[in-house]
PDB file of C-alpha atoms in Angstrom:
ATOM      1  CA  UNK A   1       0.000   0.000   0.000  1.00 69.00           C
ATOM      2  CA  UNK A   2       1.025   3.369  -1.222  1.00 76.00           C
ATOM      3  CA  UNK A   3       2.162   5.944   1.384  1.00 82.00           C
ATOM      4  CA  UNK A   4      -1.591   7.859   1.203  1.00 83.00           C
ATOM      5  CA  UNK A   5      -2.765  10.019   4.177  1.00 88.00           C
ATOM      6  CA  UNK A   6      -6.207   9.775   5.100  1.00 84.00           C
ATOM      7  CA  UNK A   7      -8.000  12.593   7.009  1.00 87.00           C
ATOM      8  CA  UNK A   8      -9.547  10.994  10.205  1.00 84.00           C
ATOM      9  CA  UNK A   9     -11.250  13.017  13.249  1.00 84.00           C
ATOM     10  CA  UNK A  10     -12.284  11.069  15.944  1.00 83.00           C
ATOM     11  CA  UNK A  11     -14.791  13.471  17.248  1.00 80.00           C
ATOM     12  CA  UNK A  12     -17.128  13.958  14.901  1.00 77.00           C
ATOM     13  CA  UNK A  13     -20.843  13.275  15.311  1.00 78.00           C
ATOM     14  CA  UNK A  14     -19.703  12.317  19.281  1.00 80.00           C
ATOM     15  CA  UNK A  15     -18.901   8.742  17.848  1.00 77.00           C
ATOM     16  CA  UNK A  16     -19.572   5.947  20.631  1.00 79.00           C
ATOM     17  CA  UNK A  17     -16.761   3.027  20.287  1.00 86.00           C
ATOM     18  CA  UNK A  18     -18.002  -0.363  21.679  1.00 90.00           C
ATOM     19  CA  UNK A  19     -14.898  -2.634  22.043  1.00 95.00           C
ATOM     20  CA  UNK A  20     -14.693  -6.478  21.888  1.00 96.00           C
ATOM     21  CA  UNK A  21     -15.531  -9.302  19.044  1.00 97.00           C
ATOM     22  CA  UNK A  22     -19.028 -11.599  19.818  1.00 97.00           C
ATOM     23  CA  UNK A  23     -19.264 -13.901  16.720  1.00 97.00           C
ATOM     24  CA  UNK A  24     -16.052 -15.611  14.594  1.00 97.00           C
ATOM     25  CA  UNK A  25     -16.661 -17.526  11.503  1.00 97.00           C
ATOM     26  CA  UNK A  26     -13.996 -20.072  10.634  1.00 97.00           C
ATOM     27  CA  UNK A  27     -12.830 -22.275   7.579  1.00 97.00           C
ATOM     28  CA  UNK A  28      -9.163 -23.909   7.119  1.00 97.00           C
ATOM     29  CA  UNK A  29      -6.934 -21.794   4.770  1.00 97.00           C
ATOM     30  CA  UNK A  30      -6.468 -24.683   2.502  1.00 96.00           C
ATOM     31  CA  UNK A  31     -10.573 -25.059   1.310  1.00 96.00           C
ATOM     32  CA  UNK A  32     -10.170 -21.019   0.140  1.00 96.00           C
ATOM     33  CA  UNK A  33      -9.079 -20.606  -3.593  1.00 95.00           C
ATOM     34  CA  UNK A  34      -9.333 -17.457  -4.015  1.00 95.00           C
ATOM     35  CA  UNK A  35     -10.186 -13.894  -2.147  1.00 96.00           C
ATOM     36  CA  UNK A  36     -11.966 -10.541  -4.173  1.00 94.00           C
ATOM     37  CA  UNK A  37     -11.238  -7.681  -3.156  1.00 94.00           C
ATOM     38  CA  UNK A  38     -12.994  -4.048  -3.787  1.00 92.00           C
ATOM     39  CA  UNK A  39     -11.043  -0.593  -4.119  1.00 91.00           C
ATOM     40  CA  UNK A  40     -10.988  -0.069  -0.625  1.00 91.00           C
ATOM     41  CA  UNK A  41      -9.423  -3.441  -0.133  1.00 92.00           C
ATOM     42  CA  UNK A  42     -12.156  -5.092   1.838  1.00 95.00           C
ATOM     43  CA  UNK A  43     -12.833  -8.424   0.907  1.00 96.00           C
ATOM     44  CA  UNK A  44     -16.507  -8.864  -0.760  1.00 95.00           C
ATOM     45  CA  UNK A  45     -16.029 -12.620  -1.832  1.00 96.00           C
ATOM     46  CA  UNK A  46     -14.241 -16.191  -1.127  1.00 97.00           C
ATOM     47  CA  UNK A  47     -13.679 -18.864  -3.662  1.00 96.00           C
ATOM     48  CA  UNK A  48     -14.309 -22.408  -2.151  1.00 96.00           C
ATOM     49  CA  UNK A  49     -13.183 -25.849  -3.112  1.00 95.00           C
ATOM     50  CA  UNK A  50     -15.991 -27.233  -1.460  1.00 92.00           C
ATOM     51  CA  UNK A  51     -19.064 -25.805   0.042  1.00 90.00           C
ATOM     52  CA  UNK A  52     -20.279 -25.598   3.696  1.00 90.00           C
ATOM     53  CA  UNK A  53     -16.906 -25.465   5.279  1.00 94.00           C
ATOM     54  CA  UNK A  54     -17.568 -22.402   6.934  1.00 95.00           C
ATOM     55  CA  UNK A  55     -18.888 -22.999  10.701  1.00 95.00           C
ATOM     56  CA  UNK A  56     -19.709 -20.431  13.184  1.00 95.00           C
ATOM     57  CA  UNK A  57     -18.861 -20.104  16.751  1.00 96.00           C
ATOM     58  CA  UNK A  58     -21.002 -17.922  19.303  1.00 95.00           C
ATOM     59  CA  UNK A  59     -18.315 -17.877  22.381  1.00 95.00           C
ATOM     60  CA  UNK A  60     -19.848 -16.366  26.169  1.00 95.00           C
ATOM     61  CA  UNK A  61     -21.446 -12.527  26.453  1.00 94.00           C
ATOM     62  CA  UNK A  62     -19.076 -11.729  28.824  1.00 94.00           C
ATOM     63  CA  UNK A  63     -17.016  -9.332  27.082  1.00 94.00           C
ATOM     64  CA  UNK A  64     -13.742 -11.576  27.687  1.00 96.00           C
ATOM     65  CA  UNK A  65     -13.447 -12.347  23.669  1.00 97.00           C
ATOM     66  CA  UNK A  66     -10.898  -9.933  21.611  1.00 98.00           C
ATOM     67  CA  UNK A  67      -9.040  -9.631  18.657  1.00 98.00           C
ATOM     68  CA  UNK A  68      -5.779  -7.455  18.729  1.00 98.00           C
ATOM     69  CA  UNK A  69      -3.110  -6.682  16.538  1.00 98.00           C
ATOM     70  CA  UNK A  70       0.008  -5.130  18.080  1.00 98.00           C
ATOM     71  CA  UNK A  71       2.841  -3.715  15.430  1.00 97.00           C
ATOM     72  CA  UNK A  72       6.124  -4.083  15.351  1.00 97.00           C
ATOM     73  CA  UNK A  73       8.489  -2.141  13.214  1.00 97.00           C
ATOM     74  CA  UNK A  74      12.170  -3.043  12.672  1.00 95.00           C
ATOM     75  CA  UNK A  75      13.527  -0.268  10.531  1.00 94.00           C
ATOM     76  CA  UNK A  76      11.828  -1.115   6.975  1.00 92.00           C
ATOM     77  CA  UNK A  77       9.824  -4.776   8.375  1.00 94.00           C
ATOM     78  CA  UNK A  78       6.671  -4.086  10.113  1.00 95.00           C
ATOM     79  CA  UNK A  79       4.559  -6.789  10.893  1.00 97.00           C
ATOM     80  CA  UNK A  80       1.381  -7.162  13.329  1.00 98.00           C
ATOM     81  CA  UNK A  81       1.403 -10.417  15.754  1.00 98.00           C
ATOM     82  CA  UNK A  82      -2.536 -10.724  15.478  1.00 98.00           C
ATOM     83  CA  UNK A  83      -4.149 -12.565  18.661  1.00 98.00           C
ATOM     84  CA  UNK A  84      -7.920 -13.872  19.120  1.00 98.00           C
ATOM     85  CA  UNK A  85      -9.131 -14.999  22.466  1.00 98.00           C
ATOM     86  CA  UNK A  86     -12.308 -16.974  22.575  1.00 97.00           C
ATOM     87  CA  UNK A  87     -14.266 -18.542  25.518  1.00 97.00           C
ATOM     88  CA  UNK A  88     -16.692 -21.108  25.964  1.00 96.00           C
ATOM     89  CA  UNK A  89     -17.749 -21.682  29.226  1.00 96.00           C
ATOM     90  CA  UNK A  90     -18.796 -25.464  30.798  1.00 95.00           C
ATOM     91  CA  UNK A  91     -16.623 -28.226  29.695  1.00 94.00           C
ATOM     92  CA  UNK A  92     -18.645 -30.347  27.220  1.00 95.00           C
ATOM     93  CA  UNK A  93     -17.261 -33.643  24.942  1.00 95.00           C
ATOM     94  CA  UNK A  94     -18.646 -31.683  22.241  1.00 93.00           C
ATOM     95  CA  UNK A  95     -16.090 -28.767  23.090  1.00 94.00           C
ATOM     96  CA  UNK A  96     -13.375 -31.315  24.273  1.00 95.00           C
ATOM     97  CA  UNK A  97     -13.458 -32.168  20.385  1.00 95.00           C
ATOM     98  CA  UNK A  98     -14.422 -28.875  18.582  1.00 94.00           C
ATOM     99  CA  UNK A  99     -10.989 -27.020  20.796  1.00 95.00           C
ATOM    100  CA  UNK A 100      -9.108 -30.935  19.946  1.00 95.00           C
ATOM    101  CA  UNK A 101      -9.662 -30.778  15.875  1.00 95.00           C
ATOM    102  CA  UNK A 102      -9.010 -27.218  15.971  1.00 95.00           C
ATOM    103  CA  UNK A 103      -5.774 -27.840  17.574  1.00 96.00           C
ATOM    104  CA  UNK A 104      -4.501 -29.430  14.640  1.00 96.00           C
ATOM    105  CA  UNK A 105      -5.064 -27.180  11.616  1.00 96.00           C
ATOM    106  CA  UNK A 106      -2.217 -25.519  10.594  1.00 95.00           C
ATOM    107  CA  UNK A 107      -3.915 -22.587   8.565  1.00 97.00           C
ATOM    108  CA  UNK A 108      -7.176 -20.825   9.527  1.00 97.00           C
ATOM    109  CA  UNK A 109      -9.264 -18.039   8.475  1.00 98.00           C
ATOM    110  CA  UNK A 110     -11.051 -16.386  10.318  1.00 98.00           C
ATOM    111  CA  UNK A 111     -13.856 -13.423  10.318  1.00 98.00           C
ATOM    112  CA  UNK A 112     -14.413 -11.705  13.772  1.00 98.00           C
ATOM    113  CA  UNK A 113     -17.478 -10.170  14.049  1.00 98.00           C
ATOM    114  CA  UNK A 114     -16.526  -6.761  16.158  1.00 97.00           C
ATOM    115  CA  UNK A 115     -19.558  -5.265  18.470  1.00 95.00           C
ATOM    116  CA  UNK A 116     -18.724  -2.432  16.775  1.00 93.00           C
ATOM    117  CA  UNK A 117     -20.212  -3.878  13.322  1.00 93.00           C
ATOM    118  CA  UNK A 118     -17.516  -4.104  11.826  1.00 96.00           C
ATOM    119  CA  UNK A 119     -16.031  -7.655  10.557  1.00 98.00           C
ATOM    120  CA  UNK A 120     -12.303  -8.276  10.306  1.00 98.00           C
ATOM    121  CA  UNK A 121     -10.543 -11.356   8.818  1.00 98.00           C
ATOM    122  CA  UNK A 122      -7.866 -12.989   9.985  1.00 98.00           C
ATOM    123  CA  UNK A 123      -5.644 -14.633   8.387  1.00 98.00           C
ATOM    124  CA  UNK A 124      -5.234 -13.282   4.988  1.00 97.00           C
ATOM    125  CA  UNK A 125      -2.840 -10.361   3.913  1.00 97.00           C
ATOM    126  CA  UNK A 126      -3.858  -8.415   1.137  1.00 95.00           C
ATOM    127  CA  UNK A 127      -0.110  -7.752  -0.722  1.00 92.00           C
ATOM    128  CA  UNK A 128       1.063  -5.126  -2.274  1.00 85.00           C
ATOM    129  CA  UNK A 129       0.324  -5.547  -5.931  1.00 82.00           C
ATOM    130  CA  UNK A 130      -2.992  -6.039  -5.068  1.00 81.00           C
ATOM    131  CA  UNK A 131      -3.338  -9.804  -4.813  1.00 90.00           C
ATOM    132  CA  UNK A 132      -3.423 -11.860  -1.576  1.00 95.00           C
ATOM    133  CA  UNK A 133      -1.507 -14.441   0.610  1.00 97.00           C
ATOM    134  CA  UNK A 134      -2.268 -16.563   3.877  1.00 98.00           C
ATOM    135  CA  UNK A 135      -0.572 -14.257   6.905  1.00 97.00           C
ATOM    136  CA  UNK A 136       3.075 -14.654   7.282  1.00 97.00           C
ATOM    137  CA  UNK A 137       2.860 -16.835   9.836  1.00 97.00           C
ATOM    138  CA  UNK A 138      -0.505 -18.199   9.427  1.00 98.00           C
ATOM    139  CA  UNK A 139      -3.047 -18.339  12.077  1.00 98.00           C
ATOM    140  CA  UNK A 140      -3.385 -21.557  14.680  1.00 97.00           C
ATOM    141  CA  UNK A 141      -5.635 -21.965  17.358  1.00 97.00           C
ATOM    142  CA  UNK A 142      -4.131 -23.181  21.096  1.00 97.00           C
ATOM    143  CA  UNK A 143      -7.195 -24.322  23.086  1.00 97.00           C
ATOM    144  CA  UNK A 144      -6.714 -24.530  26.526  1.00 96.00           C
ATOM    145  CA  UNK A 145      -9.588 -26.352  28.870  1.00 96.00           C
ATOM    146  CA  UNK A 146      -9.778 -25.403  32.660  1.00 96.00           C
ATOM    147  CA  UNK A 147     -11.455 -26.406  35.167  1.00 95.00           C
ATOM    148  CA  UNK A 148     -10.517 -23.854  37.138  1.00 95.00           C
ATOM    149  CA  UNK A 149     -11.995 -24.158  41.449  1.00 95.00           C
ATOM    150  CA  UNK A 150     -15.114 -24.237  42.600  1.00 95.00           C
ATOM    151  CA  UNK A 151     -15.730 -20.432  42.856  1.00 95.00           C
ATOM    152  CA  UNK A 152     -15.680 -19.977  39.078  1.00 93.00           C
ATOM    153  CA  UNK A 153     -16.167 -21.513  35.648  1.00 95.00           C
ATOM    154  CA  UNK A 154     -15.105 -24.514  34.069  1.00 96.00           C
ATOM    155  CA  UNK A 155     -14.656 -23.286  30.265  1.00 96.00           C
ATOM    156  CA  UNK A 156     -12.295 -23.847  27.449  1.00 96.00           C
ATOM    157  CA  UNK A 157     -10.379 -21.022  26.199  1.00 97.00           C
ATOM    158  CA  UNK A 158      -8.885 -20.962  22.721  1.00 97.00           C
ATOM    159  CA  UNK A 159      -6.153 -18.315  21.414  1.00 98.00           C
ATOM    160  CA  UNK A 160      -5.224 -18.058  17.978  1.00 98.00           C
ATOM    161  CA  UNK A 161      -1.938 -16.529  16.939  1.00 98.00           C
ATOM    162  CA  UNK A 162      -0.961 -15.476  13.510  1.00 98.00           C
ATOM    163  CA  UNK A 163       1.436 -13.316  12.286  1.00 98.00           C
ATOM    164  CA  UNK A 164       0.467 -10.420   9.427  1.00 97.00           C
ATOM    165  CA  UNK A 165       2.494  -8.671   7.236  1.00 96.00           C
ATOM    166  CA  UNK A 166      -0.170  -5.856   7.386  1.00 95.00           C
ATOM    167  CA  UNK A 167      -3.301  -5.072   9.589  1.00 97.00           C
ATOM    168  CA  UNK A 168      -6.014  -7.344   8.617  1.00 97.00           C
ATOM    169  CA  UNK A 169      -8.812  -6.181   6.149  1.00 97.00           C
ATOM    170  CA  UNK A 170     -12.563  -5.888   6.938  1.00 97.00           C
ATOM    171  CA  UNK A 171     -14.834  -7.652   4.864  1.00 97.00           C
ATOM    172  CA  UNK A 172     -18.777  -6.623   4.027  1.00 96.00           C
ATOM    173  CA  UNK A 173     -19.669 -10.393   3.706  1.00 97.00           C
ATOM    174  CA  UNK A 174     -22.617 -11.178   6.136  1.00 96.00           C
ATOM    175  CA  UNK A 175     -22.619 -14.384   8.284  1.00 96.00           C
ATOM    176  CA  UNK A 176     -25.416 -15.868   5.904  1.00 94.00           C
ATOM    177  CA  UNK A 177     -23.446 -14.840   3.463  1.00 95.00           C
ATOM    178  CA  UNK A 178     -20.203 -17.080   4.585  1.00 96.00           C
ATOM    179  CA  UNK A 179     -22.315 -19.989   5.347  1.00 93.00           C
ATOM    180  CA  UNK A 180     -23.954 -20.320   2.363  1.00 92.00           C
ATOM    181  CA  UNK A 181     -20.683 -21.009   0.781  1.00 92.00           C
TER     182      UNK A 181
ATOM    183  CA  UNK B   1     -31.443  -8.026 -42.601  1.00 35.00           C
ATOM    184  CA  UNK B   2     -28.679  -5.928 -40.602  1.00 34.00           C
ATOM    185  CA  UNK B   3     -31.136  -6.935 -37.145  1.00 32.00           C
ATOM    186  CA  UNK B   4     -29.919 -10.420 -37.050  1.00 34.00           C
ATOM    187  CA  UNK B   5     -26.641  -9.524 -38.056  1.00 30.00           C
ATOM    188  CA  UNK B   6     -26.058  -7.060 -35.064  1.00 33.00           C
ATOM    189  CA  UNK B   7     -28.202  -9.270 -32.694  1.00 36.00           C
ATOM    190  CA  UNK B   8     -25.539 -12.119 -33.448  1.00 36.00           C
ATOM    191  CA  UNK B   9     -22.480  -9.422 -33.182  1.00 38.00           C
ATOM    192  CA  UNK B  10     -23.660  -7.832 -29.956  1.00 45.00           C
ATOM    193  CA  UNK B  11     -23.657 -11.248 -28.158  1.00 48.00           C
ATOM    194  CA  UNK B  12     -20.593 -12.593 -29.681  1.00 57.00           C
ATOM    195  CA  UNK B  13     -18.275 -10.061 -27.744  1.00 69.00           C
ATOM    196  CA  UNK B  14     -16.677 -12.440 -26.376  1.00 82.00           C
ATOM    197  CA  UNK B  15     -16.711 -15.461 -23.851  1.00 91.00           C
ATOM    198  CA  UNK B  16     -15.992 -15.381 -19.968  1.00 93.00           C
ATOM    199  CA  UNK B  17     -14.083 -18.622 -18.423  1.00 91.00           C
ATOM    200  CA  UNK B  18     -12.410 -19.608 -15.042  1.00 92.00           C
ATOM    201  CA  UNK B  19      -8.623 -20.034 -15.181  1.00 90.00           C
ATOM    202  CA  UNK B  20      -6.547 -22.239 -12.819  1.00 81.00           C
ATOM    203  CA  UNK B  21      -8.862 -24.679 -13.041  1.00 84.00           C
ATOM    204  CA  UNK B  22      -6.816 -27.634 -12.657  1.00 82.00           C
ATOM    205  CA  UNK B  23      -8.630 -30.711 -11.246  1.00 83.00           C
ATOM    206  CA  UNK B  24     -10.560 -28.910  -9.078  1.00 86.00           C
ATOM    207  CA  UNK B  25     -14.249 -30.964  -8.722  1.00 86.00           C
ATOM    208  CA  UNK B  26     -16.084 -27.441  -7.563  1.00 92.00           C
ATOM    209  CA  UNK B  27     -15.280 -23.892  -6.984  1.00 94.00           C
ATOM    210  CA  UNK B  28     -18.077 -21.827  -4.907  1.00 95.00           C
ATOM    211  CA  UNK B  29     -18.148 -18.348  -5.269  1.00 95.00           C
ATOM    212  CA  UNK B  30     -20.518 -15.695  -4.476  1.00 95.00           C
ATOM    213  CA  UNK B  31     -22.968 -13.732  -7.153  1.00 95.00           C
ATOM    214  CA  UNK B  32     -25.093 -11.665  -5.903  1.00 92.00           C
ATOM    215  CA  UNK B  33     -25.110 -13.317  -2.688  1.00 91.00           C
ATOM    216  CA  UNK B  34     -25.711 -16.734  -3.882  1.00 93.00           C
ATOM    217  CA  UNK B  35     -23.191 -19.204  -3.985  1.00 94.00           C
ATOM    218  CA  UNK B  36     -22.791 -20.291  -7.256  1.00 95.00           C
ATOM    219  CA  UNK B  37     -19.829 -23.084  -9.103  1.00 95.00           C
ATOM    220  CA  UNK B  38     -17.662 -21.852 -11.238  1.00 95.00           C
ATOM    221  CA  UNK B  39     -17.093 -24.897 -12.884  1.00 93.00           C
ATOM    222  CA  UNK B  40     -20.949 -24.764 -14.565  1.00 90.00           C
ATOM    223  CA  UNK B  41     -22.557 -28.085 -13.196  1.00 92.00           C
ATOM    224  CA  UNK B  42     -24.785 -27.692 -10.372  1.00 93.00           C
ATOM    225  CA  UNK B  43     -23.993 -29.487  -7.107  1.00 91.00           C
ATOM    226  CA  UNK B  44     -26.287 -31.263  -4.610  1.00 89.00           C
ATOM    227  CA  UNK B  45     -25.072 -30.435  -0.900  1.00 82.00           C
ATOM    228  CA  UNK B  46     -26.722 -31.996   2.297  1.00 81.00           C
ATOM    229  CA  UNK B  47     -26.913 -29.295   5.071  1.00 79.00           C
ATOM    230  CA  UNK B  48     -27.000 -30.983   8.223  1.00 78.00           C
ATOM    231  CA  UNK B  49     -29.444 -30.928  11.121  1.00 82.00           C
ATOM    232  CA  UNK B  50     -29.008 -28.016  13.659  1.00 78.00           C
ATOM    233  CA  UNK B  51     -30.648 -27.398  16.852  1.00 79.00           C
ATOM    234  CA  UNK B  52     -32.668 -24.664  14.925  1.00 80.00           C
ATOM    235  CA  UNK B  53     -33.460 -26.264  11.690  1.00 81.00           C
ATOM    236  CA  UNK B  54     -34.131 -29.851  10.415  1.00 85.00           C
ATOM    237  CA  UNK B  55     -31.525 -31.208   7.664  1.00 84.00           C
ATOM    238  CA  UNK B  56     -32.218 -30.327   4.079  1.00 86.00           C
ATOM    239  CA  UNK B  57     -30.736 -30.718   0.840  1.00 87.00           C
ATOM    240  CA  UNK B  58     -29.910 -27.673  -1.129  1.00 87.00           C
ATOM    241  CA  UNK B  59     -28.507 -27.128  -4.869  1.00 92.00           C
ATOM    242  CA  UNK B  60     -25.864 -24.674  -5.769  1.00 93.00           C
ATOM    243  CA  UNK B  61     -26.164 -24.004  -9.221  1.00 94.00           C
ATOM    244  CA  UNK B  62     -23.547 -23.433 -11.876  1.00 95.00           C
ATOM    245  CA  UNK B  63     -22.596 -21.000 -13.115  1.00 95.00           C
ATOM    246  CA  UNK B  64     -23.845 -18.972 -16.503  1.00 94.00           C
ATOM    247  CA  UNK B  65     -21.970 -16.401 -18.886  1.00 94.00           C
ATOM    248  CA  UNK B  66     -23.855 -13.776 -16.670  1.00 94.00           C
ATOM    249  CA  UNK B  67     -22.747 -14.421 -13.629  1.00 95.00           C
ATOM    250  CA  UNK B  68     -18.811 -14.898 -14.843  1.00 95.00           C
ATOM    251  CA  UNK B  69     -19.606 -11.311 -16.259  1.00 94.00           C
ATOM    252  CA  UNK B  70     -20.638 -10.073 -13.014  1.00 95.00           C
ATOM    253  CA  UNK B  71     -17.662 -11.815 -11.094  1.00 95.00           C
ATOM    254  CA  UNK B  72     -15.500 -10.299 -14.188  1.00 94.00           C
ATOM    255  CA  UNK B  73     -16.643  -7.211 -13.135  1.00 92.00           C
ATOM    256  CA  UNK B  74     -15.675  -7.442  -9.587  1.00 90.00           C
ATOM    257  CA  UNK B  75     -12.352  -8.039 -10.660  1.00 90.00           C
ATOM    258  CA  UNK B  76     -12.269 -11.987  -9.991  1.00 92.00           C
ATOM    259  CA  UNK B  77      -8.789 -12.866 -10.765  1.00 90.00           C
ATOM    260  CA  UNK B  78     -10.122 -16.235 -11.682  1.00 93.00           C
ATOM    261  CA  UNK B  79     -12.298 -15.157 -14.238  1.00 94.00           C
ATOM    262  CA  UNK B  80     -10.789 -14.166 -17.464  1.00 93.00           C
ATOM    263  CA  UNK B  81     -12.511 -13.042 -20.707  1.00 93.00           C
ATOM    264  CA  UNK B  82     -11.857 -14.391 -24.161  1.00 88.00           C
ATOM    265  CA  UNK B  83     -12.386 -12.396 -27.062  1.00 82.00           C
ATOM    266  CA  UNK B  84     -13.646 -13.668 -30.716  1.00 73.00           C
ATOM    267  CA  UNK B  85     -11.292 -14.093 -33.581  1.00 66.00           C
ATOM    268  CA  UNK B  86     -10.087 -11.528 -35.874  1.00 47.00           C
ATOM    269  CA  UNK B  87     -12.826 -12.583 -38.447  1.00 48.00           C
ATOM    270  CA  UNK B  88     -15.611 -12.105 -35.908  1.00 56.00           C
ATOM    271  CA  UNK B  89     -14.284  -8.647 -34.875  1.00 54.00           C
ATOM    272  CA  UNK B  90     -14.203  -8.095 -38.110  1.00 52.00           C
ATOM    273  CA  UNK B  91     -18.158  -8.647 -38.079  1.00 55.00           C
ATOM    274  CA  UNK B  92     -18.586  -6.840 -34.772  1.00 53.00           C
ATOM    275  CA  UNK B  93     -17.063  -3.586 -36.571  1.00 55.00           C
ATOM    276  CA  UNK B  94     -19.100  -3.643 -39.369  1.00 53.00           C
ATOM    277  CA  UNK B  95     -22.245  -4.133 -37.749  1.00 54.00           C
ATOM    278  CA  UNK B  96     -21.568  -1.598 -35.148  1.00 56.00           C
ATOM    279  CA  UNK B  97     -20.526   0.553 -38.608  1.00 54.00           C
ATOM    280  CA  UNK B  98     -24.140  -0.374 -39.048  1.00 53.00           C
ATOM    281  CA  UNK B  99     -25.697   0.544 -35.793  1.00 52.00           C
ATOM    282  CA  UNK B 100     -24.150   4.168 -35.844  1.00 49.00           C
ATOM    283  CA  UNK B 101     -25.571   4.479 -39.321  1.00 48.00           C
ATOM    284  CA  UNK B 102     -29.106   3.629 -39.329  1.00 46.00           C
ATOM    285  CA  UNK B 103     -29.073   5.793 -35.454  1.00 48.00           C
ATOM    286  CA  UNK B 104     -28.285   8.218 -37.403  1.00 49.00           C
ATOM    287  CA  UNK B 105     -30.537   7.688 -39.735  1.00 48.00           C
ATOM    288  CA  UNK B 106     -33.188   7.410 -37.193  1.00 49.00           C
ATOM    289  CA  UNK B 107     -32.267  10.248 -35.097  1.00 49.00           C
ATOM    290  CA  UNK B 108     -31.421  13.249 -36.909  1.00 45.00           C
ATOM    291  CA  UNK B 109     -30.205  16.194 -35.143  1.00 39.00           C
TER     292      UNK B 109
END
């Protein structure tokens, strides 16, 4: 991206700023083919090999779920180590198995669903010329399942890490929209 | 006799297609908010049984010359569009030669 300043005031209209992610839609890099982009550089579409791979999670309304990107410039490198945190309280088989398979793929991409409206994907860098890769390092999930004492929760926790070479871009796909691929 | 001749012209501009194909068996893509295969067949997918809804089988379609052109449109680097031979360009020119004529003809300012 070209060196472009953007004229941005944070006080107009007396914006309100709710932080925090409530809804992530996942899919392993390796079932997307290809990613559109518009000229803003949000993504608007997702090739699939194969349909239906896209699977929503809904984690707990307790305002505990994130997703940050922190920069980090070394002279002329700058990349953003990009961090999700997910819970899911009461320890079920069912989430023994979903945080277990998740675990072991190697390359996921995912859409976080801000409660500020906006959606952000992770995973996917949009490059330079215009095109698009997976993240440098791409994004794994590290589940962690707790049962933590008496006085609190029993939950699983997952964290997925990936490493972008720029911030990630928004996309103005819907959740229907995703699923029905 | 020029009506058939640019009816033929106007829709032989050229053909859309998907590139990088390979051996791929599907290739889903959104148009218009409807998934859609590139690849042209349609596909019978089972969605499975959720808490909310009973299971039910759905079809995604394949996809036509209209949609490629609207995916073309949106810049879908997968999408790429082949134009006619030199011989039906050839045709295309002369019966847009045509069009401007008789419009001007028709429309005389």
């Amino acid at each position: 991206m070209a060196c472009e300043l953007i004229e941005v005031n944070s006080q107009d209209n007396c914006e309100t700023s709710d932080g925090g992610i409530y809804e992530t839609q996942m899919v392993p890099g390796e079932q997307i083919e290809d990613v559109t982009f518009d000229v803003n550089g949000n993504i608007t579409n997702f090739t699939m090999l194969t349909e239906g791979q896209w699977k929503s999670y809904t984690y707990d309304d307790d305002d505990s779920a994130f997703y940050n990107q922190t920069g980090n410039r070394a002279n002329k490198k700058i990349t953003y180590d990009q961090q999700a945190f997910l819970k899911f309280a009461g320890t079920t088989t069912t989430k023994i198995t979903f945080a277990d398979s998740l675990a072991q793929c190697c390359n996921l991409v995912c859409i976080h669903r801000f409660n500020s409206g906006v959606a952000i994907v992770q995973g996917i860098d949009r490059l330079a010329g215009g095109g698009w890769a997976f993240t440098k390092q791409k994004a794994k999930a590290t589940p962690s399942a707790l049962s933590d004492t008496g006085a609190g929760e029993d939950r699983i926790e997952i964290t997925i890490g990936s490493v972008g070479r720029n911030l990630s871009r928004a996309t103005t796909l819907s959740k229907a929209a995703v699923l029905a691929l | 006799m020029g009506t058939p001749l640019n009816k033929r012209a106007k829709g032989n501009l050229g053909s859309y297609s998907v590139i990088n194909v390979n051996k791929r068996k599907s290739l889903i893509t959104l148009v218009n908010g409807t998934p859609v295969n590139l690849l042209g067949t349609d596909i019978e997918s089972f969605v499975p049984a959720t808490s909310k809804k009973p299971a039910s089988p759905r079809i995604i379609r394949g996809a036509t010359q209209e949609d490629l052109k609207i995916l073309y449109e949106q810049k879908h680097s997968l999408i790429t569009l082949t134009t006619p031979d030199e011989t039906d360009r050839e045709e295309i020119r002369d019966s847009q030669q045509e069009d401007t004529t008789l419009s001007n003809q028709q429309d005389p300012v």
